[in-house]
Every structure is written in C-alpha cells, then in structure tokens.
Amino acid sequence: MHRIRSCRWRELRSFGWGVRPLLQNARQPRLVQVNEAAALARRYHSPADDLDHPKPKVSAPRRLPYDWEEQKLVTEEERQSVEEQKAVVEEQRQLSEEQRIVAEEQKHVVRRHPPRPMKLRYVKVHGRAHETSKPPEKPKTLSKSRQRHQGLKGIMVAKKLSSDFICFKEGSDKPAPITPEDESMLSTAQQYFGEAYQELYSASRLSEHAINTAVPEVALIGAMGTRKATFINGLFGLPDNYGVDSLHDEVIKMTMYGVNFPVGSQYGKGLPIMSRPPNGFILADTPEYALIKRPSWGKEVVNYLEKRENLKGAILLLSLSKPFREMDRWVLRHLAHKRVNTSVILTGAQYFPKRWEEVAAERARRVRQEMIRLDVRLDNGWVRNSGWMPDIHVVAPGMEFQPSIGNGGGLGGARKAILELAGFDLTKPFQKDVSVRGSLDHVVSFNTPEA
C-alpha cells in the first residue's frame, strides 16, 4: 500500500494527470493501491495527450465469459454448445418430472367398480330384431316455465293471446272485441308490413341523419328488457331471434328502417329524401332508454325528438314483466313536454298465461292515469287523441314463427297503431307498388339481446 504522494511524478504524468487532481487526492487520508491510482488517472485522460504521446492503434480484445468450474475463458463456440447441452438437460428433467407426476396420480386412482359391458338391446327394423348398444332416445319434454319463456307454445298458449287485436280501451278491464271495421284496418296494416323493408342507415348523432322532408317517421322507444328487437321481427313476420347479434355495439346507434321503399333507391344510401315513395314510411329504432345514464344517449335521442321535422309520433314499449318505473314516467313526461304524439304498447303478455288480462288491465289503467295527469298539469296541447292515445295495445312477441306474416299475438293492433301515428288512412284500400320487392331481408338490432 502506498500513499498518492509516494507515486512517482513521471508515471502519473504518463497517464495524463495534472497537479491539481493529484493534490486533491493527496489531501484525502485514505490509502489506495497503485492500480487504483492508474484507474483514477485514466478518468482524467484527455484527447490532447494522445497528440503528445502517440500510441499504436491496437483493437481491444473482446471480453469472453469465464468458466469458473474449468478456470478458463469460454469461447463463443464453446459457449453455444454449453447452452445447448443445458437446454437439453432441462428438457429431459421436465419430461421426467411430468412422467413422475402422472405415475403418482395413477397410483392413487382407485377403481371401485370395473367397467361393465354395455347391455345389448334389440330393436325391430323392417320387422326383424337387430342388436344395438345405444339405448332408445326419450322424447324431450320442456317444463312449464321453459315453455313460458319460449313464447306461446304447447299448453301454455292462451287462446285470447293469439288474437289479432288486443286493445284495452278507456274504462274497460277486458280487451275490446274486434269489429268489422277493425278487421278491415288490420288487413290493410298487414299488407303495409307484408311488403319489403330495408335498413336505410344507422346514426349515433343527429347530424348523421339523412335529410328527410317527405317521408313520415315513427320512433320506437323502449327500455331494456321490453324485447324490442323481437317486437320488430314480429312486425315483419320474422322469428323472434332473427338478426339479433350476441354482442352489444359500444357506439349506441339509432337504426332507421324504410318500409315499402323501392329497391336500390337513393334512400338506402343515406342521401337526402326529397320525394315520398308510395305507401312508404320510416321506423326509427332507438337504443334502450335504460342506458340514459350515458349522457350521449339522452342528448342525441332528445335532440332527435325535438328537432326532427318529419317525426309524426312515438311508440312507447312497456314490459308487463317489469314494474312501471320512474324511468318510464320520465320518458313519458318528456314526450308530453315536447308534444310528441304517443301510443303505448305493453309487451310480455306471454309470461302471464293465466292472468295476463288482469296484469295488462292494471298496467293500462296506471299508464292512462299518468297520461291524464300530464295532460292536466302541462296544458300545452298534449291532449287525448291528438297528443296521447287512450287505447293501449298488448302484444306477445316471441310467438312461434310462421312462414307467412300474421297478426297473431296482438301484432295486428301494433301495426295499426304505428300506421295511424304515421298519418295513414287505413280505411282506404292498399295499393301495391310494383317497384317494391315482396321478400323480407335481415333485421339488424343494435340493442343487447334479451335474456
């Protein structure tokens, strides 16, 4: 061990040391080795010293890893071979460990009963007995609750629910009977919806809607769980789960359906609608207002109800399987404030096969009382028959699909209510347009599928 002062001046000078760093290190009362002093000298080395003392350019040798077991340097080739050997050894170790675990598990398996041979059964095929190892399949029987949730099937079908027209009029607790005039209107409404329809466009904002100055529009509003997608499929005579996506669109959109629109027309491209097609109208499918907690839903749908010029009315769907909630009252109150013609349709009657009349009559009475209260309190022109419709229709969407469009489950009354809001006169005969196709297409719903 030597102090810094004991180092020779020439040796330190050869490493590029100056006087000042030497004196600074000399003041420190610690001892350093000669090689440490050389390392400190390299730190103060400057490029100018290379000019005074040129050195031969020699490439520094690459530092190789050191094998502590063999006490020697390991070259690159030897290093790769060693790593490969280690990888092979590790794989063999893992394989042996897995085999050991499997063997231990098999030792602890106790077979209580040996496998029994499957009994042979004999079935008659063309009058002869043949051996088979497969037992005969039993017919599947659904429970009553399952039949109830699948819709109007089997013994759960109520005869009155299969009626074309289920309407509770004011002051009555029983469905109104169908008159000859109603039958004529139902037939006309069925012809309207029996023609073609197409999805025009989808919009998440009011600015994305196409300009419409000719075709009437009817908004379809409903909470989550009202089976709105099934209701739309029922209007066009499609199965209840037809076209319902299993994923919910993150961007809540409003879908516009054109009923009786010509095939390949400009209306399907989102262009301005300046001329009215014969017997054509637009059905606007809005997102469920249970998502009103999202500010985007409330803002855009409220803007649509306020500023859409050709909006003729709104259909409010209420589920009989859910109570009349405050959110339903809020939507009804907003429609009354904006003086939007409103017709209420009750859904889910198939969930009460034995007492659906009692449940529907009570709900219709409460909803009608709420509309009367809003009529009296607001006094803004939203009155009976010109603002809110006293007739409340009941539907049972989800009934068994039939090849042709039908009015069962109260869907005929729902079609009649929609067309009356759109401003059509159902007393006049329906004139079919040859430019409109007769086949039905796919219904796309942006709502969450019902459970």
mmCIF file with all atom_site columns, N, CA and C in Angstrom, residues 7-8 11 42 45 62 66 84 128 136 168 198 212 226 242 279 282 338-339 345 355 400 424:
data_model
loop_
_atom_site.group_PDB
_atom_site.id
_atom_site.type_symbol
_atom_site.label_atom_id
_atom_site.label_alt_id
_atom_site.label_comp_id
_atom_site.label_asym_id
_atom_site.label_entity_id
_atom_site.label_seq_id
_atom_site.pdbx_PDB_ins_code
_atom_site.Cartn_x
_atom_site.Cartn_y
_atom_site.Cartn_z
_atom_site.occupancy
_atom_site.B_iso_or_equiv
_atom_site.pdbx_formal_charge
_atom_site.auth_seq_id
_atom_site.auth_comp_id
_atom_site.auth_asym_id
_atom_site.auth_atom_id
_atom_site.pdbx_PDB_model_num
ATOM 1  N N  . CYS A 1 7   ? 3.717    8.147   -5.161  1.00 0.00 ? 7   CYS A N  1
ATOM 2  C CA . CYS A 1 7   ? 3.755    7.795   -6.579  1.00 0.00 ? 7   CYS A CA 1
ATOM 3  C C  . CYS A 1 7   ? 4.708    8.727   -7.320  1.00 0.00 ? 7   CYS A C  1
ATOM 4  N N  . ARG A 1 8   ? 5.403    8.170   -8.260  1.00 0.00 ? 8   ARG A N  1
ATOM 5  C CA . ARG A 1 8   ? 6.354    8.977   -8.999  1.00 0.00 ? 8   ARG A CA 1
ATOM 6  C C  . ARG A 1 8   ? 5.646    9.923   -9.961  1.00 0.00 ? 8   ARG A C  1
ATOM 7  N N  . GLU A 1 11  ? 5.335    8.724   -13.770 1.00 0.00 ? 11  GLU A N  1
ATOM 8  C CA . GLU A 1 11  ? 4.319    7.700   -14.035 1.00 0.00 ? 11  GLU A CA 1
ATOM 9  C C  . GLU A 1 11  ? 2.927    8.320   -14.075 1.00 0.00 ? 11  GLU A C  1
ATOM 10 N N  . ARG A 1 42  ? -6.766   7.357   -15.572 1.00 0.00 ? 42  ARG A N  1
ATOM 11 C CA . ARG A 1 42  ? -7.450   7.201   -16.862 1.00 0.00 ? 42  ARG A CA 1
ATOM 12 C C  . ARG A 1 42  ? -8.705   8.073   -16.940 1.00 0.00 ? 42  ARG A C  1
ATOM 13 N N  . HIS A 1 45  ? -7.901   11.417  -18.374 1.00 0.00 ? 45  HIS A N  1
ATOM 14 C CA . HIS A 1 45  ? -7.186   11.371  -19.649 1.00 0.00 ? 45  HIS A CA 1
ATOM 15 C C  . HIS A 1 45  ? -7.913   12.235  -20.661 1.00 0.00 ? 45  HIS A C  1
ATOM 16 N N  . ARG A 1 62  ? -11.906  -8.743  -27.355 1.00 0.00 ? 62  ARG A N  1
ATOM 17 C CA . ARG A 1 62  ? -13.264  -8.918  -26.853 1.00 0.00 ? 62  ARG A CA 1
ATOM 18 C C  . ARG A 1 62  ? -13.234  -9.724  -25.570 1.00 0.00 ? 62  ARG A C  1
ATOM 19 N N  . TYR A 1 66  ? -16.027  -16.227 -18.494 1.00 0.00 ? 66  TYR A N  1
ATOM 20 C CA . TYR A 1 66  ? -15.059  -17.045 -17.754 1.00 0.00 ? 66  TYR A CA 1
ATOM 21 C C  . TYR A 1 66  ? -15.775  -18.209 -17.105 1.00 0.00 ? 66  TYR A C  1
ATOM 22 N N  . GLU A 1 84  ? -26.629  -25.207 -25.340 1.00 0.00 ? 84  GLU A N  1
ATOM 23 C CA . GLU A 1 84  ? -27.474  -26.247 -25.930 1.00 0.00 ? 84  GLU A CA 1
ATOM 24 C C  . GLU A 1 84  ? -27.533  -27.478 -25.036 1.00 0.00 ? 84  GLU A C  1
ATOM 25 N N  . ARG A 1 128 ? -87.570  -57.177 -38.297 1.00 0.00 ? 128 ARG A N  1
ATOM 26 C CA . ARG A 1 128 ? -86.557  -58.077 -37.779 1.00 0.00 ? 128 ARG A CA 1
ATOM 27 C C  . ARG A 1 128 ? -85.849  -57.438 -36.600 1.00 0.00 ? 128 ARG A C  1
ATOM 28 N N  . PRO A 1 136 ? -82.662  -46.397 -26.589 1.00 0.00 ? 136 PRO A N  1
ATOM 29 C CA . PRO A 1 136 ? -83.592  -45.537 -27.336 1.00 0.00 ? 136 PRO A CA 1
ATOM 30 C C  . PRO A 1 136 ? -83.689  -44.153 -26.695 1.00 0.00 ? 136 PRO A C  1
ATOM 31 N N  . PHE A 1 168 ? -106.932 -2.489  -24.867 1.00 0.00 ? 168 PHE A N  1
ATOM 32 C CA . PHE A 1 168 ? -107.684 -2.096  -23.678 1.00 0.00 ? 168 PHE A CA 1
ATOM 33 C C  . PHE A 1 168 ? -108.100 -0.637  -23.848 1.00 0.00 ? 168 PHE A C  1
ATOM 34 N N  . GLN A 1 198 ? -86.219  -2.250  -45.749 1.00 0.00 ? 198 GLN A N  1
ATOM 35 C CA . GLN A 1 198 ? -84.764  -2.281  -45.826 1.00 0.00 ? 198 GLN A CA 1
ATOM 36 C C  . GLN A 1 198 ? -84.189  -1.353  -44.770 1.00 0.00 ? 198 GLN A C  1
ATOM 37 N N  . ASN A 1 212 ? -84.618  14.553  -44.345 1.00 0.00 ? 212 ASN A N  1
ATOM 38 C CA . ASN A 1 212 ? -85.901  13.956  -44.704 1.00 0.00 ? 212 ASN A CA 1
ATOM 39 C C  . ASN A 1 212 ? -86.965  15.042  -44.649 1.00 0.00 ? 212 ASN A C  1
ATOM 40 N N  . THR A 1 226 ? -87.685  -4.998  -22.782 1.00 0.00 ? 226 THR A N  1
ATOM 41 C CA . THR A 1 226 ? -89.003  -4.953  -23.409 1.00 0.00 ? 226 THR A CA 1
ATOM 42 C C  . THR A 1 226 ? -89.079  -5.806  -24.671 1.00 0.00 ? 226 THR A C  1
ATOM 43 N N  . TYR A 1 242 ? -84.260  -13.626 -34.924 1.00 0.00 ? 242 TYR A N  1
ATOM 44 C CA . TYR A 1 242 ? -83.673  -13.443 -36.251 1.00 0.00 ? 242 TYR A CA 1
ATOM 45 C C  . TYR A 1 242 ? -82.908  -12.126 -36.296 1.00 0.00 ? 242 TYR A C  1
ATOM 46 N N  . ASN A 1 279 ? -96.730  4.732   -50.240 1.00 0.00 ? 279 ASN A N  1
ATOM 47 C CA . ASN A 1 279 ? -97.005  3.948   -49.024 1.00 0.00 ? 279 ASN A CA 1
ATOM 48 C C  . ASN A 1 279 ? -95.758  3.751   -48.174 1.00 0.00 ? 279 ASN A C  1
ATOM 49 N N  . ILE A 1 282 ? -90.808  5.549   -42.368 1.00 0.00 ? 282 ILE A N  1
ATOM 50 C CA . ILE A 1 282 ? -89.562  5.159   -41.708 1.00 0.00 ? 282 ILE A CA 1
ATOM 51 C C  . ILE A 1 282 ? -89.863  4.811   -40.261 1.00 0.00 ? 282 ILE A C  1
ATOM 52 N N  . LYS A 1 338 ? -92.586  17.756  -25.013 1.00 0.00 ? 338 LYS A N  1
ATOM 53 C CA . LYS A 1 338 ? -92.270  18.077  -26.407 1.00 0.00 ? 338 LYS A CA 1
ATOM 54 C C  . LYS A 1 338 ? -93.472  17.895  -27.324 1.00 0.00 ? 338 LYS A C  1
ATOM 55 N N  . ARG A 1 339 ? -94.615  17.536  -26.772 1.00 0.00 ? 339 ARG A N  1
ATOM 56 C CA . ARG A 1 339 ? -95.872  17.379  -27.522 1.00 0.00 ? 339 ARG A CA 1
ATOM 57 C C  . ARG A 1 339 ? -95.706  16.399  -28.689 1.00 0.00 ? 339 ARG A C  1
ATOM 58 N N  . ILE A 1 345 ? -97.672  0.622   -26.009 1.00 0.00 ? 345 ILE A N  1
ATOM 59 C CA . ILE A 1 345 ? -97.880  -0.793  -26.296 1.00 0.00 ? 345 ILE A CA 1
ATOM 60 C C  . ILE A 1 345 ? -97.229  -1.595  -25.179 1.00 0.00 ? 345 ILE A C  1
ATOM 61 N N  . ARG A 1 355 ? -103.228 -15.155 -16.063 1.00 0.00 ? 355 ARG A N  1
ATOM 62 C CA . ARG A 1 355 ? -103.800 -13.905 -15.556 1.00 0.00 ? 355 ARG A CA 1
ATOM 63 C C  . ARG A 1 355 ? -103.263 -12.691 -16.311 1.00 0.00 ? 355 ARG A C  1
ATOM 64 N N  . GLU A 1 400 ? -94.412  -18.510 -31.843 1.00 0.00 ? 400 GLU A N  1
ATOM 65 C CA . GLU A 1 400 ? -93.795  -19.428 -32.792 1.00 0.00 ? 400 GLU A CA 1
ATOM 66 C C  . GLU A 1 400 ? -93.872  -18.861 -34.204 1.00 0.00 ? 400 GLU A C  1
ATOM 67 N N  . PHE A 1 424 ? -101.382 7.501   -41.884 1.00 0.00 ? 424 PHE A N  1
ATOM 68 C CA . PHE A 1 424 ? -102.028 6.762   -42.964 1.00 0.00 ? 424 PHE A CA 1
ATOM 69 C C  . PHE A 1 424 ? -103.506 6.558   -42.642 1.00 0.00 ? 424 PHE A C  1
#
